[in-house]
XYZ file of C-alpha atoms in Angstrom:
668
model
C -80.488 -208.772 12.611
C -79.962 -210.835 9.465
C -82.812 -209.201 7.636
C -81.407 -205.852 8.652
C -78.229 -206.775 6.929
C -80.257 -207.484 3.783
C -81.713 -204.055 3.996
C -78.372 -202.445 4.600
C -76.815 -204.345 1.789
C -79.363 -203.857 -0.959
C -80.657 -200.461 -0.013
C -77.288 -198.934 0.602
C -75.694 -200.528 -2.418
C -77.757 -198.410 -4.729
C -77.750 -195.196 -2.758
C -74.705 -194.056 -4.668
C -76.898 -193.706 -7.751
C -78.551 -190.632 -6.251
C -76.593 -188.650 -8.820
C -78.085 -185.158 -8.857
C -81.233 -183.444 -7.718
C -84.114 -183.557 -10.230
C -84.558 -179.817 -10.145
C -81.097 -179.151 -11.628
C -79.737 -180.358 -14.973
C -76.395 -182.121 -15.378
C -74.023 -181.724 -18.288
C -73.001 -184.775 -20.284
C -70.072 -184.602 -22.703
C -69.810 -187.509 -25.102
C -66.315 -187.581 -26.522
C -63.929 -189.947 -28.211
C -60.346 -190.573 -27.221
C -59.577 -189.593 -30.836
C -60.424 -185.886 -31.009
C -61.059 -186.003 -34.779
C -64.010 -188.429 -34.663
C -67.563 -188.914 -33.402
C -70.214 -186.638 -31.929
C -68.843 -183.992 -29.579
C -72.092 -182.773 -27.966
C -73.673 -181.721 -24.673
C -76.951 -183.287 -23.457
C -79.028 -181.948 -20.585
C -80.210 -184.727 -18.252
C -82.070 -184.812 -14.965
C -81.498 -187.526 -12.412
C -83.817 -188.138 -9.429
C -82.895 -188.829 -5.832
C -83.499 -192.553 -6.201
C -82.901 -195.091 -8.932
C -84.058 -198.428 -10.317
C -87.697 -198.437 -9.350
C -90.282 -200.912 -10.593
C -91.497 -200.786 -14.192
C -93.320 -203.932 -15.397
C -91.641 -203.792 -18.789
C -89.843 -207.023 -19.685
C -88.407 -205.882 -23.013
C -84.895 -207.038 -23.811
C -82.162 -204.468 -24.124
C -80.224 -206.805 -26.335
C -82.785 -206.520 -29.145
C -82.926 -202.741 -28.727
C -79.174 -202.473 -29.012
C -79.067 -204.682 -32.092
C -81.786 -202.642 -33.796
C -80.916 -199.112 -32.750
C -77.223 -198.928 -32.009
C -75.397 -196.667 -34.445
C -72.727 -198.863 -35.996
C -69.637 -196.903 -37.027
C -66.201 -198.320 -37.572
C -63.747 -196.937 -35.073
C -60.802 -194.966 -36.328
C -57.312 -196.322 -35.873
C -56.209 -196.074 -32.274
C -59.774 -195.446 -31.045
C -60.795 -198.153 -28.582
C -63.164 -196.615 -26.059
C -65.788 -193.890 -25.747
C -66.447 -191.729 -22.699
C -69.402 -189.785 -21.330
C -68.401 -187.194 -18.759
C -71.034 -185.716 -16.432
C -70.244 -182.833 -14.102
C -72.255 -180.828 -11.591
C -70.461 -178.756 -8.971
C -67.948 -181.117 -7.344
C -69.630 -184.331 -8.523
C -68.330 -186.187 -11.559
C -69.714 -189.162 -13.476
C -67.630 -191.054 -15.993
C -69.219 -193.535 -18.425
C -66.727 -195.627 -20.381
C -67.603 -198.240 -23.027
C -66.474 -199.819 -26.311
C -69.186 -197.986 -28.273
C -71.525 -195.049 -27.617
C -74.207 -193.300 -29.688
C -77.446 -191.315 -29.491
C -80.480 -192.081 -31.673
C -83.898 -190.402 -31.312
C -83.053 -188.971 -27.886
C -81.857 -192.339 -26.615
C -78.251 -192.649 -25.451
C -76.652 -196.081 -25.878
C -73.447 -197.420 -24.352
C -72.387 -200.891 -25.424
C -69.595 -203.267 -24.528
C -67.643 -203.212 -21.264
C -69.717 -200.336 -19.924
C -68.201 -198.810 -16.788
C -69.870 -196.008 -14.824
C -68.140 -194.380 -11.851
C -69.480 -191.746 -9.491
C -67.775 -190.487 -6.329
C -65.553 -193.528 -6.526
C -68.510 -195.943 -6.752
C -68.595 -198.290 -9.739
C -71.227 -199.859 -12.020
C -70.257 -202.274 -14.792
C -72.547 -203.757 -17.464
C -72.604 -205.065 -21.028
C -75.230 -202.547 -22.190
C -76.605 -199.298 -20.773
C -79.403 -197.148 -22.227
C -81.018 -193.841 -21.235
C -84.320 -192.754 -22.860
C -84.295 -188.950 -22.496
C -87.979 -188.490 -23.421
C -89.522 -191.219 -21.251
C -86.890 -190.806 -18.513
C -86.035 -194.529 -18.402
C -82.641 -195.966 -17.532
C -82.009 -199.610 -18.444
C -79.053 -201.947 -18.217
C -78.591 -205.574 -19.168
C -75.929 -208.228 -19.113
C -73.351 -208.904 -16.392
C -74.358 -205.887 -14.311
C -72.150 -205.334 -11.295
C -72.468 -202.699 -8.545
C -69.362 -202.177 -6.418
C -69.215 -200.158 -3.218
C -65.946 -200.938 -1.498
C -66.419 -204.408 -0.006
C -70.062 -204.620 -1.123
C -70.634 -206.449 -4.436
C -73.942 -206.903 -6.295
C -74.414 -208.888 -9.525
C -77.634 -208.305 -11.497
C -78.802 -209.690 -14.854
C -81.134 -206.793 -15.689
C -82.370 -203.527 -14.203
C -84.838 -200.885 -15.298
C -85.855 -197.603 -13.729
C -88.460 -194.993 -14.614
C -87.484 -191.537 -13.420
C -91.070 -190.232 -13.647
C -92.939 -193.007 -11.824
C -89.901 -193.693 -9.610
C -90.431 -197.403 -9.990
C -88.108 -200.133 -11.154
C -86.788 -203.621 -10.674
C -83.626 -205.708 -10.383
C -83.534 -209.271 -11.705
C -81.436 -212.260 -10.632
C -79.624 -210.444 -7.835
C -76.595 -212.046 -6.205
C -74.377 -210.292 -3.744
C -71.614 -210.342 -1.223
C -71.763 -207.946 1.732
C -69.466 -207.062 4.596
C -71.569 -205.787 7.496
C -68.527 -204.391 9.271
C -67.819 -201.878 6.478
C -71.258 -201.563 4.884
C -72.249 -198.150 6.250
C -68.777 -196.697 5.759
C -68.704 -197.899 2.146
C -71.640 -195.636 1.369
C -69.541 -192.549 1.952
C -66.018 -193.771 1.157
C -64.656 -193.664 -2.361
C -63.818 -196.903 -4.119
C -60.420 -196.108 -5.587
C -60.377 -196.619 -9.331
C -56.825 -197.821 -8.890
C -58.353 -200.826 -7.110
C -60.138 -202.032 -10.239
C -57.719 -204.927 -10.408
C -59.557 -206.319 -7.370
C -62.886 -206.459 -9.179
C -62.460 -209.881 -10.758
C -61.662 -211.516 -7.424
C -64.511 -209.687 -5.727
C -66.994 -210.986 -8.296
C -66.367 -214.538 -7.150
C -69.017 -214.486 -4.442
C -68.294 -218.016 -3.278
C -64.642 -218.286 -2.271
C -62.310 -221.233 -2.775
C -60.443 -220.518 0.464
C -61.519 -218.655 3.600
C -60.239 -217.658 7.022
C -62.322 -217.788 10.197
C -63.157 -214.470 11.901
C -63.513 -215.483 15.570
C -66.473 -214.113 17.489
C -68.085 -212.225 14.600
C -69.803 -212.647 11.247
C -69.029 -209.857 8.817
C -69.362 -211.496 5.407
C -72.555 -212.871 3.855
C -73.604 -213.922 0.374
C -77.202 -213.580 -0.728
C -79.491 -214.059 -3.713
C -83.009 -213.184 -4.833
C -84.834 -213.567 -8.140
C -86.336 -210.095 -8.169
C -86.365 -206.865 -6.212
C -89.206 -204.454 -6.909
C -88.677 -200.823 -5.949
C -91.446 -198.302 -5.392
C -90.239 -194.987 -4.046
C -88.248 -195.621 -0.890
C -89.637 -199.139 -0.448
C -87.895 -202.277 -1.685
C -89.678 -205.626 -1.896
C -88.599 -209.198 -2.498
C -90.776 -212.296 -2.286
C -87.829 -214.390 -1.082
C -84.204 -213.579 -0.278
C -81.591 -216.159 0.744
C -78.559 -215.422 2.922
C -75.623 -217.610 3.930
C -72.544 -217.132 6.094
C -70.971 -220.177 4.413
C -69.120 -218.248 1.729
C -67.310 -221.402 0.584
C -70.354 -223.244 -0.760
C -73.556 -221.631 0.617
C -74.921 -225.102 1.396
C -74.404 -225.680 5.104
C -76.552 -222.760 6.284
C -79.233 -220.786 4.461
C -81.498 -218.181 5.950
C -84.636 -217.800 3.833
C -86.429 -214.490 4.374
C -89.950 -214.311 2.923
C -92.067 -211.278 1.960
C -89.258 -208.886 2.674
C -89.966 -205.150 2.683
C -87.094 -202.726 3.211
C -86.995 -198.953 3.438
C -84.764 -196.261 4.888
C -85.737 -193.478 7.263
C -83.201 -190.898 8.428
C -80.198 -192.877 9.710
C -82.183 -196.102 10.145
C -82.844 -199.129 7.978
C -86.237 -200.703 8.574
C -87.731 -203.922 7.298
C -90.598 -206.351 7.642
C -90.879 -210.030 6.800
C -93.266 -212.941 7.253
C -92.457 -216.490 8.360
C -88.783 -217.251 7.661
C -86.662 -220.402 7.747
C -83.234 -221.424 8.954
C -82.174 -224.222 6.589
C -79.379 -226.528 7.724
C -77.559 -228.651 5.142
C -80.483 -228.129 2.735
C -82.478 -230.738 4.691
C -83.678 -229.325 8.011
C -85.853 -226.190 7.997
C -86.484 -224.386 11.273
C -89.185 -221.683 11.093
C -88.731 -218.365 12.878
C -90.095 -214.821 12.828
C -88.232 -211.552 12.381
C -91.328 -209.370 12.368
C -90.689 -205.616 12.100
C -87.161 -204.474 12.861
C -85.066 -201.349 12.865
C -81.297 -201.169 12.436
C -79.128 -198.158 13.122
C -75.689 -197.338 11.764
C -74.043 -198.433 15.024
C -75.318 -201.993 14.542
C -72.671 -203.066 12.070
C -72.159 -206.708 12.997
C -74.644 -209.510 12.779
C -76.034 -210.822 16.010
C -76.005 -214.552 15.376
C -78.090 -215.474 18.388
C -81.311 -217.351 17.758
C -84.647 -215.553 18.092
C -85.985 -218.428 20.220
C -84.436 -219.886 23.354
C -85.181 -223.248 24.928
C -83.674 -223.779 28.347
C -83.833 -225.706 31.594
C -83.486 -224.010 34.988
C -84.759 -225.906 38.013
C -83.763 -223.279 40.592
C -85.520 -220.182 39.251
C -87.993 -221.526 36.687
C -88.880 -225.028 37.952
C -87.467 -226.679 34.857
C -88.095 -226.366 31.137
C -88.923 -222.958 29.612
C -89.085 -221.304 26.204
C -88.375 -217.675 25.308
C -88.852 -215.449 22.254
C -86.236 -212.762 21.632
C -87.336 -209.576 19.917
C -85.062 -207.160 18.115
C -83.664 -204.136 19.918
C -86.057 -201.179 19.935
C -85.080 -197.539 20.170
C -85.635 -196.507 23.774
C -84.139 -193.067 23.074
C -81.458 -191.585 20.849
C -78.704 -193.305 22.856
C -80.424 -196.410 24.219
C -81.813 -199.659 22.834
C -84.002 -202.149 24.687
C -84.558 -205.831 24.008
C -87.369 -207.899 25.523
C -87.591 -211.689 25.759
C -90.965 -212.932 27.040
C -90.702 -216.443 28.482
C -93.207 -219.231 29.056
C -92.285 -221.584 31.911
C -93.434 -224.883 30.432
C -92.714 -227.278 33.277
C -94.101 -224.957 35.969
C -97.362 -224.516 34.064
C -97.646 -228.265 33.349
C -97.149 -229.238 37.013
C -99.172 -226.342 38.435
C -96.577 -226.120 41.220
C -93.508 -224.023 41.938
C -90.541 -224.503 44.238
C -88.610 -221.382 43.284
C -89.775 -219.102 46.124
C -89.483 -218.998 49.908
C -92.344 -219.058 52.382
C -94.104 -215.730 52.737
C -92.525 -213.637 55.492
C -89.233 -215.576 55.513
C -85.855 -214.117 54.549
C -85.388 -213.859 50.789
C -82.537 -216.385 50.684
C -84.263 -218.877 52.962
C -85.296 -222.418 52.099
C -87.590 -222.607 49.093
C -90.908 -224.395 49.520
C -93.379 -225.951 47.119
C -96.617 -224.062 46.573
C -99.405 -223.826 44.028
C -98.470 -221.780 40.987
C -100.716 -218.934 39.890
C -101.398 -218.149 36.255
C -98.973 -215.199 36.451
C -96.259 -217.614 37.626
C -96.335 -219.329 34.229
C -94.658 -216.340 32.577
C -91.369 -214.495 32.893
C -89.476 -211.861 30.984
C -85.846 -210.998 30.359
C -84.863 -207.494 29.325
C -81.600 -205.978 28.162
C -80.855 -202.273 27.817
C -77.759 -201.119 25.903
C -76.552 -197.617 25.274
C -73.982 -194.879 25.605
C -73.464 -192.490 28.499
C -71.020 -189.958 27.126
C -68.207 -192.272 25.973
C -69.113 -195.106 28.374
C -70.957 -198.293 27.399
C -73.960 -199.129 29.577
C -75.643 -202.530 29.777
C -78.494 -203.510 32.115
C -79.899 -207.058 32.249
C -83.065 -207.864 34.207
C -84.629 -211.300 34.648
C -88.129 -211.660 36.104
C -89.112 -215.284 36.827
C -92.786 -214.647 37.638
C -95.282 -211.933 36.744
C -96.990 -212.257 40.132
C -96.450 -208.799 41.652
C -96.471 -210.250 45.193
C -93.387 -212.292 44.309
C -91.558 -209.451 42.562
C -88.675 -209.036 45.098
C -87.928 -212.777 44.796
C -88.631 -213.059 41.075
C -86.295 -210.235 40.002
C -82.584 -210.575 39.323
C -80.640 -207.630 37.907
C -77.139 -206.725 36.719
C -75.810 -203.460 35.329
C -72.364 -202.458 34.132
C -70.857 -199.206 32.878
C -67.453 -199.597 31.264
C -64.950 -198.205 28.783
C -61.361 -198.768 27.700
C -58.788 -196.404 29.196
C -55.034 -195.882 28.936
C -53.214 -196.435 32.198
C -49.506 -197.059 32.828
C -48.855 -197.204 29.075
C -51.399 -200.040 28.697
C -55.040 -200.459 27.779
C -57.340 -201.321 30.678
C -61.041 -201.981 31.019
C -62.576 -199.662 33.622
C -66.023 -200.604 34.887
C -68.653 -199.728 37.473
C -71.340 -202.275 38.286
C -74.414 -202.962 40.372
C -76.199 -206.242 41.155
C -79.432 -207.353 42.780
C -79.799 -211.026 43.699
C -76.918 -212.342 41.614
C -76.623 -216.148 41.578
C -73.141 -217.604 42.121
C -72.144 -221.264 42.034
C -69.246 -221.845 44.418
C -68.022 -225.393 43.982
C -68.798 -227.729 46.838
C -70.565 -224.922 48.724
C -73.219 -224.935 46.035
C -75.558 -222.077 45.188
C -74.816 -218.732 46.852
C -76.316 -215.315 46.379
C -75.173 -211.724 46.360
C -78.332 -209.985 47.553
C -77.211 -206.493 46.522
C -74.013 -204.633 45.768
C -72.132 -202.089 43.757
C -68.485 -201.531 42.947
C -65.740 -200.693 40.490
C -63.119 -202.767 38.706
C -59.964 -202.029 36.741
C -58.733 -204.930 34.604
C -56.025 -205.566 32.030
C -55.900 -208.665 29.837
C -52.909 -209.358 27.625
C -52.578 -212.265 25.155
C -49.357 -212.908 23.251
C -47.178 -215.699 21.887
C -43.456 -216.355 22.351
C -41.728 -219.182 20.450
C -45.013 -221.032 20.031
C -46.022 -220.619 23.697
C -49.381 -218.868 24.009
C -49.612 -216.697 27.129
C -52.635 -215.026 28.723
C -52.111 -212.553 31.557
C -54.888 -210.982 33.660
C -54.469 -208.300 36.323
C -57.425 -206.720 38.107
C -58.144 -204.444 41.048
C -61.620 -204.151 42.541
C -63.452 -202.246 45.244
C -67.090 -202.956 46.138
C -69.753 -202.785 48.825
C -71.729 -206.039 48.986
C -74.613 -207.591 50.886
C -74.812 -211.355 50.674
C -75.275 -214.670 52.387
C -72.927 -215.237 55.323
C -70.338 -217.997 55.142
C -71.762 -220.158 57.903
C -75.427 -219.139 58.095
C -78.398 -218.016 55.994
C -78.174 -214.505 57.418
C -77.523 -211.574 55.100
C -74.464 -209.519 55.999
C -72.831 -206.529 54.342
C -69.251 -205.376 54.009
C -66.883 -203.442 51.766
C -64.523 -205.665 49.796
C -61.201 -204.906 48.172
C -59.596 -207.409 45.829
C -56.320 -207.780 43.927
C -56.039 -210.623 41.409
C -53.347 -211.838 39.009
C -53.116 -214.888 36.733
C -50.780 -216.161 34.016
C -51.920 -219.044 31.814
C -49.647 -220.738 29.284
C -50.105 -223.349 26.592
C -46.708 -224.934 25.936
C -46.405 -227.226 22.883
C -44.471 -230.420 23.627
C -45.080 -232.341 20.420
C -47.509 -230.341 18.339
C -48.195 -230.430 14.615
C -49.132 -226.831 14.004
C -50.913 -226.118 10.675
C -48.892 -223.991 8.298
C -51.958 -221.870 7.642
C -55.397 -221.333 9.167
C -56.960 -221.001 5.728
C -59.477 -223.736 4.836
C -61.287 -224.901 1.693
C -64.440 -226.935 1.013
C -62.736 -230.169 2.133
C -63.148 -228.915 5.705
C -66.754 -229.910 6.285
C -66.833 -230.011 10.087
C -64.360 -227.368 11.325
C -63.764 -223.686 10.622
C -59.973 -223.906 10.883
C -57.359 -226.703 10.755
C -56.786 -228.723 13.908
C -53.695 -227.930 15.958
C -53.033 -231.491 17.093
C -50.463 -233.098 19.354
C -49.436 -232.965 22.996
C -49.151 -229.714 24.923
C -48.862 -228.621 28.535
C -51.242 -226.117 30.140
C -49.952 -224.216 33.171
C -51.435 -221.639 35.493
C -50.104 -219.338 38.167
C -52.717 -217.323 40.072
C -52.813 -215.155 43.165
C -55.646 -213.337 44.923
C -56.012 -211.145 47.992
C -59.385 -210.007 49.401
C -59.972 -207.659 52.334
C -63.285 -207.199 54.209
C -64.444 -205.139 57.187
C -62.886 -205.537 60.640
C -59.624 -206.699 59.062
C -61.052 -209.985 57.764
C -59.098 -211.224 54.780
C -58.627 -214.182 52.444
C -55.744 -214.889 50.099
C -54.356 -217.734 48.031
C -51.645 -218.667 45.547
C -52.675 -221.242 42.973
C -50.408 -223.459 40.896
C -51.602 -225.825 38.221
C -50.304 -227.736 35.227
C -51.525 -230.634 33.122
C -51.406 -232.212 29.655
C -53.754 -231.715 26.741
C -53.774 -234.234 23.880
C -55.513 -233.609 20.550
C -55.682 -236.334 17.890
C -57.167 -236.427 14.396
C -58.068 -233.926 11.708
C -61.885 -233.949 12.025
C -62.201 -234.486 8.266
C -63.233 -238.143 7.883
C -66.510 -239.715 8.993
C -65.643 -241.590 12.196
C -63.437 -241.004 15.255
C -61.194 -238.490 13.509
C -61.045 -236.069 16.436
C -60.288 -236.594 20.119
C -59.357 -234.081 22.803
C -58.337 -235.113 26.323
C -57.384 -232.535 28.938
C -56.346 -233.067 32.564
C -55.562 -230.063 34.728
C -54.911 -230.295 38.507
C -54.870 -226.995 40.446
C -53.759 -226.545 44.045
C -54.430 -223.376 46.051
C -52.269 -222.440 49.060
C -54.928 -220.620 51.063
C -54.940 -218.430 54.145
C -57.848 -216.745 55.942
C -61.578 -216.872 55.216
C -64.149 -214.764 53.464
C -67.125 -213.506 55.418
C -69.333 -214.364 52.413
C -70.381 -217.758 51.091
C -70.189 -216.786 47.418
C -66.402 -216.180 47.295
C -65.082 -218.511 50.002
C -62.167 -220.663 48.753
C -63.655 -224.023 49.740
C -61.833 -226.448 47.426
C -58.075 -226.171 47.717
C -57.303 -229.066 45.382
C -59.312 -229.668 42.194
C -58.892 -231.604 38.964
C -60.401 -230.272 35.725
C -61.135 -233.001 33.180
C -62.191 -232.457 29.578
C -63.053 -235.035 26.931
C -64.313 -234.337 23.387
C -64.891 -237.090 20.831
C -66.175 -237.147 17.271
C -68.564 -240.081 16.990
C -69.811 -240.055 13.414
C -69.687 -237.279 10.838
C -70.628 -233.999 12.519
C -71.758 -235.637 15.796
C -69.443 -234.522 18.599
C -69.667 -235.537 22.255
C -68.253 -232.928 24.636
C -67.866 -233.243 28.392
C -66.079 -231.337 31.127
C -66.035 -231.376 34.892
C -64.205 -230.299 38.021
C -63.431 -233.081 40.477
C -63.036 -232.108 44.134
C -59.825 -233.644 45.586
C -59.810 -231.608 48.799
C -59.775 -234.273 51.511
C -61.106 -231.776 54.071
C -64.268 -231.190 52.025
C -67.567 -233.009 52.500
C -67.764 -233.435 48.727
C -64.356 -235.079 48.388
C -64.200 -237.251 45.257
C -67.304 -235.695 43.664
C -67.759 -233.452 40.645
C -68.539 -229.920 41.806
C -68.863 -228.498 38.290
C -69.854 -230.457 35.185
C -71.298 -230.117 31.709
C -72.106 -232.605 28.986
C -73.310 -231.801 25.477
C -74.051 -233.513 22.188
C -73.271 -231.288 19.206
C -73.959 -231.330 15.491
C -70.785 -229.556 14.410
C -70.235 -228.158 10.930
C -67.850 -225.666 9.371
C -70.310 -222.760 9.428
C -72.556 -223.618 12.407
C -72.799 -225.638 15.591
C -76.052 -226.965 17.085
C -75.962 -228.657 20.476
C -78.001 -229.746 23.473
C -76.331 -229.504 26.881
C -76.980 -230.220 30.561
C -75.139 -229.098 33.703
C -75.791 -231.675 36.444
C -74.168 -229.628 39.222
C -76.805 -226.876 39.102
C -79.552 -228.711 37.191
C -79.525 -226.348 34.232
C -79.362 -226.934 30.512
C -80.598 -225.878 27.109
C -79.961 -225.777 23.389
C -77.025 -223.875 21.927
C -76.663 -222.621 18.361
C -73.735 -220.715 16.887
C -72.875 -219.357 13.467
C -69.249 -218.856 12.423
C -67.861 -216.061 10.282
C -65.315 -216.091 7.450
C -63.423 -213.721 5.210
């Protein structure tokens, strides 16, 4: 995904230089703002469909300008020269301090500004050799396409060979607006923004939760040959404050466009953390479409631990989405089950001939049991979003019904009762559910529909989150009191209101941060607050069976420190008891309300520098439960937390699962 952004950024940044077709001439008027002086003439030029392609010439434009530029003292009141190019509805305006033509070579010198369809190029010097069809520019070259900024020290392009190069390229790209910026005019009235845009590394930034839109990048040289762009090494960073915490080094990059797609190849690449730790990874060959605007920050490799389905430790390799059809993309993640292959045994499957949710037994693992695969299909069905996730935990075809787990969802946003709702249809096959003290439960098969509204707002500093949902489904799952599979329709109505009420909170005046924030992406909101929850649920099954509850909970949350110094500068303690007034029983194990009284406990502590210990758990306080006084849900992790990324290792004791987590954070 990251390399795709490189392609989008560099390739698209220069697409606006496709001035006119080579088969038709363009008119250039060189005029002076003083009508009584200097060279009124018309020159016929031809521009190709691409620009800046590799030419091995290393000659300096500066010497050419010094030797060849026609020096003429400007008349009083004459400050700038203009070249105006027009063909049909397209217009090109070249503005500079000086302009001349000598021996069929046009020179523009000093504060050169070229605009076309609202796109902007700025440089110190610009030259066009009419005989050899060579365009050259040197000195403080800047290409501006809306939010996309590219700084170049030198460029040269041969119109005949269609080859060229860019030297010392630095840039800032916004992946959210990149494709739109190719067709949207950059208003010349916005030129006052240019100086601020040229500062690729910002002094202050604001976190963009859940997405990464802005990247800065650099490369020493880009060679262009036809539609193909090449760079030996390109460096990207989401840390637009300093570019030091995270660097993504892409080697042997090749980028080219085809129809509405951006395609690229690369060799072995590296994720560099804090300029000290380099983690190798492969991008391989990838294709990006216009719909893929935002960066997917997920790692290409996964390392996880799942004792129930995979017998322990496993590793997976994520590939980029491939075009399955015009409207669908597919992603495959082959997995190698390390611990299963090392032991030569598996305890993830039932005895042959037994019910699929029966007791699992240990047996010898076959070679095909050492491998699994996860697939994800995404696409559009009319104006609905479709997503299908399949997990196969063994490639042994005889185990396929037990090895496969599948989920699919079709959803879109609709307007209903003057509000926005999420409408969805779903289907599941062997969906795992952890249900507190009842442990692992399974929905063998089912399908249904759900209508949900989520509303988040703030009143006088109190943050409120309201959820209302209505669901109707037909499910087949494990019975409440036996291993038998039963089926039933299910209707459900659910409502919840969560509040965070500040009691003594020091709220930051602004969420903007600077380079002094090494470990966090926004200032800490510290102090004492009260979390409350009101929830209600009603479920109806066949034969009039029903289950309902009203839940009430409240508890304190204390946050101390600023997370800016080296030791013990951040602590979070949260205690949240929840009691459910319950009536009736479910016929299924997976949604039975088994723990009427629980206590959620959370504790996070900075230890040293970026090392953060995080822990959470749910303590069962239901005296009627067999697991009274025990943790029925729990998670502990050790994180290396920085402003622009977070790397952690975690383990969930309650279901014997764990893995490595890695997140990148976005800024603007």
